[in-house]
XYZ file of C-alpha atoms in Angstrom:
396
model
C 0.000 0.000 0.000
C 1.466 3.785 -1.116
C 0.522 6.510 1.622
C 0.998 10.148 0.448
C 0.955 12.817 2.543
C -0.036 16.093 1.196
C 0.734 19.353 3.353
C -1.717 22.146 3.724
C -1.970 26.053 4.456
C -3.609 27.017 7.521
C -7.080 26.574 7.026
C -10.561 27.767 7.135
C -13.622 26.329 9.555
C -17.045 26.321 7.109
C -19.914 28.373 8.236
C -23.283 26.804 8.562
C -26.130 27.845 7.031
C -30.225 27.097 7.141
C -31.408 24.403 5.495
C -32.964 26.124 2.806
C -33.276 26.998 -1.148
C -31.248 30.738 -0.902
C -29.722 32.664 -3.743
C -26.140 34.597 -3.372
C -23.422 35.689 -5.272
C -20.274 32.595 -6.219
C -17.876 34.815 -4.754
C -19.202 35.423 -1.262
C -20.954 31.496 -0.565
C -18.381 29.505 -1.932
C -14.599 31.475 -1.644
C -15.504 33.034 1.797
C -15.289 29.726 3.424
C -11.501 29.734 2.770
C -10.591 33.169 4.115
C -12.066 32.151 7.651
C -9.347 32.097 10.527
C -8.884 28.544 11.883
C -6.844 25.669 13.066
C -4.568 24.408 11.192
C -6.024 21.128 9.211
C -4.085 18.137 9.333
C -2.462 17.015 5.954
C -4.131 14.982 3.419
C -3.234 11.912 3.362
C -3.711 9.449 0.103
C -3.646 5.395 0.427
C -2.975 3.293 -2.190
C -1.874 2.783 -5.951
C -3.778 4.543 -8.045
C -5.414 6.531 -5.323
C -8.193 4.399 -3.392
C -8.454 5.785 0.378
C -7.940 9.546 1.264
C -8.262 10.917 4.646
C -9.013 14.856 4.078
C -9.653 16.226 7.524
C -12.253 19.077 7.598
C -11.751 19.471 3.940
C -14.673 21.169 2.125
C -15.425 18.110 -0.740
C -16.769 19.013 -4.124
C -17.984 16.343 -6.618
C -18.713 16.927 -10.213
C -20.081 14.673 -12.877
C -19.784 13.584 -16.389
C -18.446 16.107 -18.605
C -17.926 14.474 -21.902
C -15.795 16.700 -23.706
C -17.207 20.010 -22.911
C -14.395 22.364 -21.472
C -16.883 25.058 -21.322
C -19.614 23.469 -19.164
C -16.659 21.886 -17.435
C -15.091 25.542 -16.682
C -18.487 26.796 -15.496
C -18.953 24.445 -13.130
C -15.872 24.571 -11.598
C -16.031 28.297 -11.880
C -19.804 28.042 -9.800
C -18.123 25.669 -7.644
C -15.178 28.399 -6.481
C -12.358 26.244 -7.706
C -11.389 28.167 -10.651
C -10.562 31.838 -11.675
C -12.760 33.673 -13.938
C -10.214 35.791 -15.872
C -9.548 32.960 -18.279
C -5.278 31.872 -16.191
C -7.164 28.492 -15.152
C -6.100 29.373 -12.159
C -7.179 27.111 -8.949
C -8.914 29.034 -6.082
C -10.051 26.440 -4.139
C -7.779 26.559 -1.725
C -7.751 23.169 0.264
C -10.953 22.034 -1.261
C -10.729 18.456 -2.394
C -12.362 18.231 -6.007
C -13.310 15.204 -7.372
C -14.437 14.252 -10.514
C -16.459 11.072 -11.350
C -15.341 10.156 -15.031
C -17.159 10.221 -18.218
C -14.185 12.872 -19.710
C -13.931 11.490 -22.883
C -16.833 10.737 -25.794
C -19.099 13.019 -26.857
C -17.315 16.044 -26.870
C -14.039 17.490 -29.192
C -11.826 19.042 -25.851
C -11.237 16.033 -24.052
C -7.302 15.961 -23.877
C -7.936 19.502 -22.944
C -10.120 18.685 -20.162
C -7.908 16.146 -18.487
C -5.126 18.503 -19.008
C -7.125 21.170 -17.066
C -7.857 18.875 -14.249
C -4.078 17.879 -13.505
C -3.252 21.222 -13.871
C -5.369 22.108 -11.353
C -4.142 19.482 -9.368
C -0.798 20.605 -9.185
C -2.028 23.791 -8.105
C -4.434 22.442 -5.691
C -1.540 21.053 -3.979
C 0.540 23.911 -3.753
C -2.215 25.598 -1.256
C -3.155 22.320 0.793
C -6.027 21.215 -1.571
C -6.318 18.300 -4.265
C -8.065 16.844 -7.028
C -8.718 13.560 -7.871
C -10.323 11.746 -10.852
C -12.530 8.501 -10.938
C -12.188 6.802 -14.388
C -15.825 6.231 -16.075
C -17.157 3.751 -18.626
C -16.265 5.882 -21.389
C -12.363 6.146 -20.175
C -12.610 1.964 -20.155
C -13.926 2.129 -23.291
C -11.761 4.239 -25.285
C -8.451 2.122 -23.859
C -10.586 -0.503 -24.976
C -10.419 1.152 -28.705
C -14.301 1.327 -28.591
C -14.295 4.820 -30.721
C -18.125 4.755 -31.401
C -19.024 7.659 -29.262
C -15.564 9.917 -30.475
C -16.347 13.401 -32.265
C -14.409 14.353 -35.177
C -13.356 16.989 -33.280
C -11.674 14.693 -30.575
C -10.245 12.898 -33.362
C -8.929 15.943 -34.116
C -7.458 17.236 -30.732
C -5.232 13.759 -30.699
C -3.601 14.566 -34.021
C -3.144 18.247 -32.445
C -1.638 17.243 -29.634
C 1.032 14.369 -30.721
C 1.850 17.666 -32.727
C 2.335 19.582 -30.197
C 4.089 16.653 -28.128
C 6.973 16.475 -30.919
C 7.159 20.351 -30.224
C 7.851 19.288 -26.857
C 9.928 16.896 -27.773
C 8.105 14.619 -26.216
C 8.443 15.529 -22.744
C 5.078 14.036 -21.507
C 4.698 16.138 -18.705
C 5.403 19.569 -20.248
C 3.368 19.079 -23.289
C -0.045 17.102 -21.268
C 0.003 20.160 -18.124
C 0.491 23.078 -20.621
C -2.165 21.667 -23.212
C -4.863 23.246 -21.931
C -2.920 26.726 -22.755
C -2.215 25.963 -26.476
C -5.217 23.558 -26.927
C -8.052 26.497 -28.306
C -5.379 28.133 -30.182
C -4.535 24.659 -32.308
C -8.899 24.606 -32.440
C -8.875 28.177 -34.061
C -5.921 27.135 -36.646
C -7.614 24.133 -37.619
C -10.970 25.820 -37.865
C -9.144 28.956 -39.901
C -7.711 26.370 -42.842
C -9.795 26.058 -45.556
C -8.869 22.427 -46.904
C -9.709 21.429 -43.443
C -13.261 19.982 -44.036
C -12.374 19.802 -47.703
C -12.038 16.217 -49.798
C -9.198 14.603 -48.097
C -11.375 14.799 -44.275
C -11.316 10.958 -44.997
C -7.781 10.388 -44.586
C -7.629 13.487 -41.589
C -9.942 11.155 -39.895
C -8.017 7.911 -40.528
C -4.987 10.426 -39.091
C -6.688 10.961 -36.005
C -8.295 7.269 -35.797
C -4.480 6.358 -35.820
C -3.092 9.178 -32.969
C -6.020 8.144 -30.977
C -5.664 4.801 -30.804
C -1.261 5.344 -30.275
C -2.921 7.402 -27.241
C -5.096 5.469 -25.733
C -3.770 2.109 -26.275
C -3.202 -0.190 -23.461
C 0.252 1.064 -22.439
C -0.293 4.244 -24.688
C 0.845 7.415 -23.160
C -2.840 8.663 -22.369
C -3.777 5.152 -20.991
C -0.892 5.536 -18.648
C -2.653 9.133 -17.766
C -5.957 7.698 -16.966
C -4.133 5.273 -14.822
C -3.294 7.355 -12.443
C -7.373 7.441 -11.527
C -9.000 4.855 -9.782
C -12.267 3.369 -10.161
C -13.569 3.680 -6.594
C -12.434 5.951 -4.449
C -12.790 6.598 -0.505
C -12.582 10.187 0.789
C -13.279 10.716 4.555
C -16.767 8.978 5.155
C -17.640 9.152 1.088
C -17.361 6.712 -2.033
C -17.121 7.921 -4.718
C -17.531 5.536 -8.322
C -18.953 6.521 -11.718
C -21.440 3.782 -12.067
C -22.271 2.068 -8.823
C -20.302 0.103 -5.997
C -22.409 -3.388 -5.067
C -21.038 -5.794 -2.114
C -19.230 -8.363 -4.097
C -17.294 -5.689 -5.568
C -16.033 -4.800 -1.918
C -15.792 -8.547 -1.061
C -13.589 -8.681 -4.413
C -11.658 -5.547 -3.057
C -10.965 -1.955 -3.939
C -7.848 -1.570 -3.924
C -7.030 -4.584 -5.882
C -9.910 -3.490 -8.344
C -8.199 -0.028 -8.751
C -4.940 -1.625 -9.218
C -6.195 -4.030 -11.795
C -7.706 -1.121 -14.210
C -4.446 0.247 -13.758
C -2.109 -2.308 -14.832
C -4.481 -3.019 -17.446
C -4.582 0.533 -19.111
C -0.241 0.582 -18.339
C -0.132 -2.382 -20.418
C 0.674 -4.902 -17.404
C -0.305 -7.611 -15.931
C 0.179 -8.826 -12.513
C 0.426 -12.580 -13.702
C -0.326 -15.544 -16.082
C -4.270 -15.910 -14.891
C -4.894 -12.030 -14.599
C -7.329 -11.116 -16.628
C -6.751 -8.871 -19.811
C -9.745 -6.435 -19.303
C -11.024 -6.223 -15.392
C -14.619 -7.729 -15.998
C -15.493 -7.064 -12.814
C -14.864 -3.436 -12.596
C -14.909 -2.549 -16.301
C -17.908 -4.814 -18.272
C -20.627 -6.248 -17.712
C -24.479 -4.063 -16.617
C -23.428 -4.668 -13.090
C -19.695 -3.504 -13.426
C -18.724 -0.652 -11.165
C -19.033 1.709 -14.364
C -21.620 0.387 -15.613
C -23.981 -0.430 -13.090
C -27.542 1.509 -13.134
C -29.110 -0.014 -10.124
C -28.942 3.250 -7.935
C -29.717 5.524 -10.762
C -32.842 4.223 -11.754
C -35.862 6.485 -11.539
C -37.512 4.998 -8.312
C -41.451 5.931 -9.869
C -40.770 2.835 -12.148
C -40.028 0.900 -9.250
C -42.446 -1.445 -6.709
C -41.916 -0.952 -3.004
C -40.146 -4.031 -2.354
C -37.850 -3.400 -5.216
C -36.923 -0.070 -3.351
C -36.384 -1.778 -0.586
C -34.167 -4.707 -2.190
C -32.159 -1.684 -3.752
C -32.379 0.075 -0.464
C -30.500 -3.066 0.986
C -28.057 -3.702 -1.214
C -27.064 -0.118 -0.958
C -27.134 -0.134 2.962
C -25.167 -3.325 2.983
C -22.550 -2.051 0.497
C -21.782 1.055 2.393
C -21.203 -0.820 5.617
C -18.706 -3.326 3.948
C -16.792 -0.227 3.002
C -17.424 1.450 5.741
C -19.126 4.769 4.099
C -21.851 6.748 5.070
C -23.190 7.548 1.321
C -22.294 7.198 -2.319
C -21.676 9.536 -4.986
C -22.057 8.406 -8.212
C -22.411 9.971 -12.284
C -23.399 7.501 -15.654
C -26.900 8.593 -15.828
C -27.815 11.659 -16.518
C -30.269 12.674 -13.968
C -32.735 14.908 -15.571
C -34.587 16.871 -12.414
C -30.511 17.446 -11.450
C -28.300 16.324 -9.027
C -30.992 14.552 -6.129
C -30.053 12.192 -3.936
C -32.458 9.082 -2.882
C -32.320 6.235 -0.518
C -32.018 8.295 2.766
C -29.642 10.517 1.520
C -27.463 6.928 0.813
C -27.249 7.668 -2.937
C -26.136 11.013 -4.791
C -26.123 10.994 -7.741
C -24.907 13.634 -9.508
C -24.180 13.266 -13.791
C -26.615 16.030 -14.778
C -25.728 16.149 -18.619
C -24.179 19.011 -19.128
C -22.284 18.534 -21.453
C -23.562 19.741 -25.016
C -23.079 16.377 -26.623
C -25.573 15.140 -24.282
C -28.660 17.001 -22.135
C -26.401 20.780 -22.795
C -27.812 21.060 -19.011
C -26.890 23.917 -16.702
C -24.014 22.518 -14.539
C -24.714 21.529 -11.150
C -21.748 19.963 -8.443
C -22.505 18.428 -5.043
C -20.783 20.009 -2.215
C -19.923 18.269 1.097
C -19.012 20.176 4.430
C -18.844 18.552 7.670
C -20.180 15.485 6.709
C -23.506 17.021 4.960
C -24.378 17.334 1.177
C -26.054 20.104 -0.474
C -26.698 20.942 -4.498
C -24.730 24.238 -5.926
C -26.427 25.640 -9.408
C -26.511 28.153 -11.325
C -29.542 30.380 -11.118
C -29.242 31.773 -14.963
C -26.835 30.738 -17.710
C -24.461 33.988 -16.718
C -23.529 31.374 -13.392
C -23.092 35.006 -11.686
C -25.933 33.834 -9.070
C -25.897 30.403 -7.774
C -28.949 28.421 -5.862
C -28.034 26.253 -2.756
C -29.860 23.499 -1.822
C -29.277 22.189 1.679
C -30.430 18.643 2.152
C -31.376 16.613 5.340
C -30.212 13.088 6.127
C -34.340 12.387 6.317
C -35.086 12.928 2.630
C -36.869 10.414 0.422
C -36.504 6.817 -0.466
């Protein structure tokens, strides 16, 4: 097992508020909670290889969900959230918030390298003040390493030939080239867009080009495969579980960690022996895979009682195996917005934001002290959010 320890800043002690539906301004609800005098916090500290178990003392926790290519939506919500600048630097003001974000990147969408470039940025300078950010790999992440390209824009296509381009500029200094994309990646979208042959006759062959760079990408043991796994599939933060699709108990019985590290190896181009598996079934196919699985997503009005309750169960007992208090999960797009069911056991938060799929306003789940409550934006300016404050009593 790897233990990290990541040092803070002195810190900030969250106010409370009513439980209630207010309105106020992103600047003063979300930023002022890390300008308040405090204790120090203790330092973050991160078990396991790829990430699995992260103890975040008194951290403020913000999840966001699928984002599928969109870097606008996915700069708006992290801009509602108080996590990033508004000037355009990409610059982190979170301060020791923990982000995390539940997968679903790629697909649908032309700005995904851009995206994941963002995020580590971020990352780096999350760390720097005491915060960090960590990503959960989704179906479509699986997928892709998987060279399933079905649900790839052209435009994605596009954005890997761009940036092996720009990664020979670099001279192939991963690191440089993958933190610093998200600087240079709208400029290469603008040249592309500006050259007129670029959607003339030979767009065949410029998507055969960019079949090719994705696949050299995204390969097992490609150099954005060995990006992606860096991200686990479940992760643990404080009393919290975070998975795209859904943890059930023989997952747990199976075991996180050695789930986590499976994916990994898998997308490195590894294995950890002759019987391993090629592609983690368990984690990675199958309906009741942990990206794949529905079964706490489902729209309970379709449901029977005792189905709830079997759900309910399952749920209940799965939590207590990994000793969690709730779940936070994305995959389906939840089209009343981020809700959370089962007691307040379930959130689940994949809203569809992104413009290849609902083009929904962005919405993130925010977690202080141990409660959860809803942060959206009131018009599409995202100048006024809407809080919701939820109770541990809410619905089935």
């Amino acid at each position: 097992m790897v233990s990290l320890c990541l040092t803070p800043l002195p810190p900030s002690t969250p106010p409370t508020h009513p439980r209630k539906l207010f309105e106020s301004s992103s600047s003063l609800s979300l930023n002022s909670y890390h300008s308040i005098a405090g204790g120090a916090l203790k330092p973050i500290v991160v078990n396991g290889n790829p990430p699995t178990f992260v103890s975040a003392p008194g951290r403020r926790i913000v999840a966001v969900g699928d984002l599928h290519g969109d870097l606008d939506k996915a700069r708006c919500a992290l801009e509602m959230a108080g996590l990033l600048s508004s000037d355009g630097q990409d610059l982190w003001t979170g301060g020791e918030t923990v982000l995390v974000q539940l997968g679903d990147v790629l697909d649908r969408g032309e700005d995904e390298i851009a995206i994941l470039s963002l995020l580590r940025s971020l990352d780096i300078q999350a760390k720097a003040k005491g915060g960090a950010v960590f990503q959960v790999n989704g179906n479509h992440e699986t997928m892709n390493v998987e060279g399933d390209f079905r649900y790839v824009e052209s435009g994605a296509f596009h954005e890997c030939i761009d940036f092996l381009e720009y990664l020979d500029e670099c001279r192939s200094d991963w690191e440089e080239a993958f933190v610093s994309w998200i600087g240079v990646s709208e400029r290469c979208k603008e040249d592309r867009k500006m050259s007129q042959n670029y959607w003339g006759p030979l767009n065949l062959v410029k998507r055969q080009k960019g079949v090719i760079a994705r696949s050299m990408l995204l390969r097992p043991g490609g150099l954005l495969a060995c990006e992606l796994a860096q991200h686990a599939v479940i992760l643990k933060v404080n009393d919290w579980v975070f998975c795209h699709g859904g943890l059930l108990p023989h997952h747990v019985a199976y075991g996180i960690e050695r789930m986590n590290r499976e994916v990994s190896h898998w997308m490195r181009g590894l294995s950890e022996g002759e019987n391993s598996p090629q592609v983690p079934f368990i984690a990675t196919r199958g309906y009741d895979s942990v990206v794949w699985n529905r079964l706490y997503s489902s729209d309970i009005s379709d449901l029977e009682d005792y189905q709830i309750k079997q759900i309910h169960a399952i749920l209940e007992e799965t939590l207590q195996a990994v000793g969690a208090k709730a779940m936070v999960v994305g995959h389906t797009p939840q089209t009343v917005g981020v809700n959370c069911k089962y007691d307040s056991s379930i959130w689940r938060i994949d809203v569809g934001m992104s413009s290849g799929v609902l083009n929904s306003r962005p919405e993130v789940l925010e977690i202080r002290d141990n409660m959860a409550r809803v942060v959206r934006s009131r018009r599409d300016t995202y100048s006024q959010l809407q809080i919701v404050d939820y109770t541990n009593n809410q619905s089935k």
